[in-house]
């Protein structure tokens, strides 16, 4: 396996390339000069109860709960617009044991979701954190509906690595389906994100408590020296909801040198590590940073996350097939967890297509709509072929082998059991038949960083020396480590971020004021 | 694979078990209360040029080079005796392209060792660090002979994961073969380790430079509050050569929850993380901590490292076979790297024996001596059976399958090529024949922690915020991360520690004095 992975990742990089990565790529932050943690200021420019850094799912949920609990909040966003990776997230949320599953006769439970998370995470998950996310999945989904006013489609999705279909999809089709109503709700409550406000320092006093922050107002990403310094006193707490480091080339190559500039990412340009670095700088504890997830459903024919994942995951994984285009054979359970699938694609030398037939395309029209499909086709991401022969010819695939692969799968459909790869059979699983056929060239890209700052189940940051909570510092969402172990299941970031964002907001608001 | 690993590691641990691990196990340190990094003292109790923390290979080599360069040194050891894990280390050192290899007609090079290190490390190694260790392997071995007076046996060993035999073994048989003469050499130079001196704080001034340490004199492991605080000013630098965290249950389960108290370790009781924690606390950068190596050659019939690895590695891996005792079949290349072998044993449900026949035992007598072998037998670690039938009966192994396994291997010996597992064939490889037979029950144990603090090729600690060197702070040996990637090759810790220990000592001594 390692040799095969080397085909993509094993090129000989020099230390200079790693250490110089920050300079080499525009999306990577320019690092400041080294110094000790910032001292307490003599006076503060502003004072609030809770400072929340980041406006993705976790930051917005934290701000909502803190404000609801009566705390005054400052909600900071370093980029020009709020939402982070969440607003471009795929918009699927897992709720295990939901009323809708019951209606559809799908047996599920928090325990089953927890076990799915452990299995995908190679049992490296911090059990209490993973269990808490799973146990709060239904109530948190309900909260998005009842309190936030989010709208979801009624068609449950089956995401890779999950034992059963349990994922709701937002009506908007992306994470914006919760980000936008959360922003609207916060606006009603008088909370507006302050954009272009970079967290520069976390102020930790000699007594060990975090008491405020230094921000750079008017920050211009990625210049960490830009903007005007300003101190904000946090009487109750500071919440880091600053996301992962998928787009921080210098940080991620220190943890995994294979993930150099040749590997694309689905993340937005602001998914860099400066807040994680500052957290570590004042004594928070970095855990499990080696586990960087590559999304298996991205395309070689567009940059970043793009639009291919919607088509690949919701259509080809459940109703189509993934094959090595040189052999015409399947090589993985198309509904396996992300790490299993991404590793498998890489092991095939990235010579993989995900395809469906006319029947799958009908599902795609229902789920994605004609507008998105037309865009996917006109941009060349989804390629259309009138016949199987035409698709095989395009990729140089041995036709007989491809036909045999389809015949084996159709026999599995008839039998109600995928003998070849053990894929879950959908209730409406259909045989793959006549054209047209639709194919995407798969290419895994950096998607989620499982590691982060260690937290308690109350979302308190843990001190690297004492392993006790750092008073006044909370971490939620991708910035926190441990929930997902070695590999996160699809639709569980949304869950994780909302669950721990809410917990962080509630607990920060309930801290005693230190001043 | 993950399901099989779960057989051993996947038991459901609670968060409380993880966070409470420190209290539960005697070998784990009692953590102090959380607080910010220590301030500059108003005056110092003592002043030297270079403070070196730790007296394993890296610390001793650093002390030697710093003292040789004219710096005054304080050499600190928290335990009652010097040597750390190094003094109980297996005593094998890889030198690639040595004169002795040339004499024996073994083609080797630094490049080949480097490639072996990358392959075992799953290409997660920091290339410049791994290359530097490989390139300095012969000169460093020569240094142990010419400057330190270490003595080595002339019989080169073939360690797992190495392309060729290239490992020297100390005449003493353990790492003591270099630790003891290094201590003697240092004593000649006037440097004595100060035992029971715990590093409590690293003093990093507001200008970012590390300027000294707080130690606890009279420390009684593992009580971190014991001993008397004392400040030592370091005019030129502080070197952390404090080893890994293999015996720090709280730290290691935060990074890998599977490695709980049910998993034994080969490490000495002092292999805990308090110096790593303090390094992180003052702004050093933790990298790759998820990669914890399990030794594949340890025994279920003794605690810790024990003596089985000498027998298992130097005899059964090269001249015997490893089989699943329930199937009688081989399951891994017995000379693969450690991770490959440990993962394979765990995947077999830890039902593995390593055995050799009378011919192998002759090699054992030559390499290990009768005294060690008698001890291994009388303690029940190495079990002796007059016939293959008797061994099979003891373990409930299907005899016909075991005989067939041996016949296949003997055919490989005749052919000069291991068709089944691709194992390197020794120049004197012999067929496995008549009894007596000798077997060890294998059980992998935590052995080496690949992660640690990020360093430059000059062994400078890198700042977590700036990624620039922290002036005045150096890290060497297992405390540093990146050299070995996902998995260290056997015989390369000795190499790594001496190479980077020497570099750290030279560079710390050459720093400008700050006072």
PDB file of N, CA and C in Angstrom, chain B residues 110-160:
ATOM      1  N   UNK B 110      24.144   5.523   1.907  1.00  0.00           N
ATOM      2  CA  UNK B 110      23.266   6.391   2.699  1.00  0.00           C
ATOM      3  C   UNK B 110      21.918   6.537   2.005  1.00  0.00           C
ATOM      4  N   UNK B 111      21.922   6.613   0.695  1.00  0.00           N
ATOM      5  CA  UNK B 111      20.683   6.764  -0.064  1.00  0.00           C
ATOM      6  C   UNK B 111      19.758   5.566   0.168  1.00  0.00           C
ATOM      7  N   UNK B 112      20.333   4.376   0.196  1.00  0.00           N
ATOM      8  CA  UNK B 112      19.495   3.179   0.394  1.00  0.00           C
ATOM      9  C   UNK B 112      18.911   3.158   1.815  1.00  0.00           C
ATOM     10  N   UNK B 113      19.720   3.543   2.797  1.00  0.00           N
ATOM     11  CA  UNK B 113      19.193   3.622   4.161  1.00  0.00           C
ATOM     12  C   UNK B 113      18.078   4.665   4.234  1.00  0.00           C
ATOM     13  N   UNK B 114      18.316   5.807   3.608  1.00  0.00           N
ATOM     14  CA  UNK B 114      17.305   6.871   3.575  1.00  0.00           C
ATOM     15  C   UNK B 114      16.006   6.355   2.962  1.00  0.00           C
ATOM     16  N   UNK B 115      16.105   5.649   1.865  1.00  0.00           N
ATOM     17  CA  UNK B 115      14.897   5.113   1.218  1.00  0.00           C
ATOM     18  C   UNK B 115      14.216   4.076   2.119  1.00  0.00           C
ATOM     19  N   UNK B 116      15.009   3.262   2.803  1.00  0.00           N
ATOM     20  CA  UNK B 116      14.417   2.302   3.751  1.00  0.00           C
ATOM     21  C   UNK B 116      13.665   3.044   4.863  1.00  0.00           C
ATOM     22  N   UNK B 117      14.254   4.129   5.348  1.00  0.00           N
ATOM     23  CA  UNK B 117      13.610   4.904   6.419  1.00  0.00           C
ATOM     24  C   UNK B 117      12.297   5.514   5.927  1.00  0.00           C
ATOM     25  N   UNK B 118      12.296   6.023   4.699  1.00  0.00           N
ATOM     26  CA  UNK B 118      11.075   6.612   4.144  1.00  0.00           C
ATOM     27  C   UNK B 118       9.991   5.564   3.962  1.00  0.00           C
ATOM     28  N   UNK B 119      10.393   4.402   3.479  1.00  0.00           N
ATOM     29  CA  UNK B 119       9.409   3.356   3.218  1.00  0.00           C
ATOM     30  C   UNK B 119       8.755   2.910   4.531  1.00  0.00           C
ATOM     31  N   UNK B 120       9.573   2.649   5.537  1.00  0.00           N
ATOM     32  CA  UNK B 120       9.010   2.267   6.845  1.00  0.00           C
ATOM     33  C   UNK B 120       8.177   3.402   7.417  1.00  0.00           C
ATOM     34  N   UNK B 121       8.618   4.632   7.162  1.00  0.00           N
ATOM     35  CA  UNK B 121       7.930   5.799   7.706  1.00  0.00           C
ATOM     36  C   UNK B 121       6.709   6.214   6.930  1.00  0.00           C
ATOM     37  N   UNK B 122       6.316   5.409   5.952  1.00  0.00           N
ATOM     38  CA  UNK B 122       5.175   5.702   5.070  1.00  0.00           C
ATOM     39  C   UNK B 122       5.316   7.077   4.416  1.00  0.00           C
ATOM     40  N   UNK B 123       6.544   7.491   4.204  1.00  0.00           N
ATOM     41  CA  UNK B 123       6.853   8.755   3.542  1.00  0.00           C
ATOM     42  C   UNK B 123       6.346   9.964   4.322  1.00  0.00           C
ATOM     43  N   UNK B 124       6.188   9.784   5.619  1.00  0.00           N
ATOM     44  CA  UNK B 124       5.822  10.896   6.494  1.00  0.00           C
ATOM     45  C   UNK B 124       7.054  11.508   7.149  1.00  0.00           C
ATOM     46  N   UNK B 125       8.223  10.932   6.916  1.00  0.00           N
ATOM     47  CA  UNK B 125       9.461  11.498   7.466  1.00  0.00           C
ATOM     48  C   UNK B 125       9.688  12.906   6.921  1.00  0.00           C
ATOM     49  N   UNK B 126      10.288  13.754   7.751  1.00  0.00           N
ATOM     50  CA  UNK B 126      10.759  15.037   7.237  1.00  0.00           C
ATOM     51  C   UNK B 126      12.045  14.718   6.470  1.00  0.00           C
ATOM     52  N   UNK B 127      12.005  14.883   5.154  1.00  0.00           N
ATOM     53  CA  UNK B 127      13.090  14.334   4.326  1.00  0.00           C
ATOM     54  C   UNK B 127      14.486  14.799   4.721  1.00  0.00           C
ATOM     55  N   UNK B 128      14.637  16.090   5.019  1.00  0.00           N
ATOM     56  CA  UNK B 128      15.987  16.580   5.291  1.00  0.00           C
ATOM     57  C   UNK B 128      16.562  15.961   6.557  1.00  0.00           C
ATOM     58  N   UNK B 129      15.695  15.728   7.559  1.00  0.00           N
ATOM     59  CA  UNK B 129      16.175  15.133   8.811  1.00  0.00           C
ATOM     60  C   UNK B 129      16.559  13.666   8.612  1.00  0.00           C
ATOM     61  N   UNK B 130      15.702  12.927   7.913  1.00  0.00           N
ATOM     62  CA  UNK B 130      15.996  11.507   7.690  1.00  0.00           C
ATOM     63  C   UNK B 130      17.272  11.352   6.855  1.00  0.00           C
ATOM     64  N   UNK B 131      17.403  12.195   5.840  1.00  0.00           N
ATOM     65  CA  UNK B 131      18.587  12.110   4.976  1.00  0.00           C
ATOM     66  C   UNK B 131      19.862  12.413   5.746  1.00  0.00           C
ATOM     67  N   UNK B 132      19.772  13.419   6.623  1.00  0.00           N
ATOM     68  CA  UNK B 132      20.949  13.801   7.406  1.00  0.00           C
ATOM     69  C   UNK B 132      21.399  12.648   8.305  1.00  0.00           C
ATOM     70  N   UNK B 133      20.435  12.003   8.953  1.00  0.00           N
ATOM     71  CA  UNK B 133      20.791  10.867   9.812  1.00  0.00           C
ATOM     72  C   UNK B 133      21.469   9.778   8.982  1.00  0.00           C
ATOM     73  N   UNK B 134      20.903   9.472   7.821  1.00  0.00           N
ATOM     74  CA  UNK B 134      21.477   8.420   6.974  1.00  0.00           C
ATOM     75  C   UNK B 134      22.878   8.792   6.507  1.00  0.00           C
ATOM     76  N   UNK B 135      23.039  10.033   6.103  1.00  0.00           N
ATOM     77  CA  UNK B 135      24.332  10.462   5.562  1.00  0.00           C
ATOM     78  C   UNK B 135      25.427  10.465   6.622  1.00  0.00           C
ATOM     79  N   UNK B 136      25.038  10.667   7.870  1.00  0.00           N
ATOM     80  CA  UNK B 136      26.049  10.724   8.923  1.00  0.00           C
ATOM     81  C   UNK B 136      26.232   9.383   9.629  1.00  0.00           C
ATOM     82  N   UNK B 137      25.649   8.328   9.086  1.00  0.00           N
ATOM     83  CA  UNK B 137      25.649   7.069   9.842  1.00  0.00           C
ATOM     84  C   UNK B 137      27.043   6.480   9.992  1.00  0.00           C
ATOM     85  N   UNK B 138      27.820   6.444   8.917  1.00  0.00           N
ATOM     86  CA  UNK B 138      29.142   5.824   9.026  1.00  0.00           C
ATOM     87  C   UNK B 138      30.080   6.680   9.881  1.00  0.00           C
ATOM     88  N   UNK B 139      30.069   7.991   9.636  1.00  0.00           N
ATOM     89  CA  UNK B 139      30.986   8.845  10.410  1.00  0.00           C
ATOM     90  C   UNK B 139      30.627   8.854  11.887  1.00  0.00           C
ATOM     91  N   UNK B 140      29.355   8.711  12.194  1.00  0.00           N
ATOM     92  CA  UNK B 140      28.948   8.711  13.593  1.00  0.00           C
ATOM     93  C   UNK B 140      29.352   7.408  14.281  1.00  0.00           C
ATOM     94  N   UNK B 141      29.164   6.310  13.552  1.00  0.00           N
ATOM     95  CA  UNK B 141      29.638   5.038  14.102  1.00  0.00           C
ATOM     96  C   UNK B 141      31.145   5.096  14.355  1.00  0.00           C
ATOM     97  N   UNK B 142      31.865   5.661  13.395  1.00  0.00           N
ATOM     98  CA  UNK B 142      33.316   5.781  13.535  1.00  0.00           C
ATOM     99  C   UNK B 142      33.681   6.655  14.733  1.00  0.00           C
ATOM    100  N   UNK B 143      32.878   7.697  14.948  1.00  0.00           N
ATOM    101  CA  UNK B 143      33.088   8.580  16.106  1.00  0.00           C
ATOM    102  C   UNK B 143      32.961   7.810  17.418  1.00  0.00           C
ATOM    103  N   UNK B 144      31.984   6.900  17.473  1.00  0.00           N
ATOM    104  CA  UNK B 144      31.840   6.126  18.726  1.00  0.00           C
ATOM    105  C   UNK B 144      33.084   5.281  18.988  1.00  0.00           C
ATOM    106  N   UNK B 145      33.713   4.855  17.927  1.00  0.00           N
ATOM    107  CA  UNK B 145      34.929   4.039  18.072  1.00  0.00           C
ATOM    108  C   UNK B 145      36.136   4.921  18.384  1.00  0.00           C
ATOM    109  N   UNK B 146      36.349   5.932  17.543  1.00  0.00           N
ATOM    110  CA  UNK B 146      37.586   6.714  17.623  1.00  0.00           C
ATOM    111  C   UNK B 146      37.599   7.657  18.812  1.00  0.00           C
ATOM    112  N   UNK B 147      36.492   8.336  19.067  1.00  0.00           N
ATOM    113  CA  UNK B 147      36.497   9.346  20.134  1.00  0.00           C
ATOM    114  C   UNK B 147      35.973   8.811  21.453  1.00  0.00           C
ATOM    115  N   UNK B 148      35.005   7.916  21.374  1.00  0.00           N
ATOM    116  CA  UNK B 148      34.335   7.484  22.605  1.00  0.00           C
ATOM    117  C   UNK B 148      34.890   6.156  23.111  1.00  0.00           C
ATOM    118  N   UNK B 149      35.459   5.378  22.212  1.00  0.00           N
ATOM    119  CA  UNK B 149      36.021   4.102  22.640  1.00  0.00           C
ATOM    120  C   UNK B 149      35.005   2.980  22.771  1.00  0.00           C
ATOM    121  N   UNK B 150      33.875   3.112  22.047  1.00  0.00           N
ATOM    122  CA  UNK B 150      32.880   2.033  22.076  1.00  0.00           C
ATOM    123  C   UNK B 150      33.423   0.816  21.328  1.00  0.00           C
ATOM    124  N   UNK B 151      32.967  -0.352  21.770  1.00  0.00           N
ATOM    125  CA  UNK B 151      33.398  -1.586  21.110  1.00  0.00           C
ATOM    126  C   UNK B 151      32.194  -2.306  20.509  1.00  0.00           C
ATOM    127  N   UNK B 152      32.386  -2.825  19.343  1.00  0.00           N
ATOM    128  CA  UNK B 152      31.301  -3.445  18.572  1.00  0.00           C
ATOM    129  C   UNK B 152      31.713  -4.845  18.132  1.00  0.00           C
ATOM    130  N   UNK B 153      30.735  -5.736  18.038  1.00  0.00           N
ATOM    131  CA  UNK B 153      31.044  -7.060  17.497  1.00  0.00           C
ATOM    132  C   UNK B 153      31.118  -6.962  15.973  1.00  0.00           C
ATOM    133  N   UNK B 154      31.798  -7.915  15.381  1.00  0.00           N
ATOM    134  CA  UNK B 154      32.088  -7.779  13.950  1.00  0.00           C
ATOM    135  C   UNK B 154      31.006  -8.403  13.066  1.00  0.00           C
ATOM    136  N   UNK B 155      29.984  -8.935  13.701  1.00  0.00           N
ATOM    137  CA  UNK B 155      28.937  -9.684  13.015  1.00  0.00           C
ATOM    138  C   UNK B 155      27.775  -8.733  12.678  1.00  0.00           C
ATOM    139  N   UNK B 156      27.674  -8.271  11.439  1.00  0.00           N
ATOM    140  CA  UNK B 156      26.614  -7.314  11.073  1.00  0.00           C
ATOM    141  C   UNK B 156      25.245  -7.983  11.134  1.00  0.00           C
ATOM    142  N   UNK B 157      24.263  -7.254  11.679  1.00  0.00           N
ATOM    143  CA  UNK B 157      22.914  -7.794  11.814  1.00  0.00           C
ATOM    144  C   UNK B 157      22.012  -7.262  10.708  1.00  0.00           C
ATOM    145  N   UNK B 158      20.995  -8.076  10.419  1.00  0.00           N
ATOM    146  CA  UNK B 158      19.984  -7.624   9.471  1.00  0.00           C
ATOM    147  C   UNK B 158      18.723  -7.285  10.252  1.00  0.00           C
ATOM    148  N   UNK B 159      18.468  -6.019  10.414  1.00  0.00           N
ATOM    149  CA  UNK B 159      17.296  -5.575  11.172  1.00  0.00           C
ATOM    150  C   UNK B 159      16.095  -5.456  10.241  1.00  0.00           C
ATOM    151  N   UNK B 160      14.889  -5.603  10.832  1.00  0.00           N
ATOM    152  CA  UNK B 160      13.659  -5.574  10.045  1.00  0.00           C
ATOM    153  C   UNK B 160      13.490  -4.279   9.272  1.00  0.00           C
TER     154      UNK B 160
END
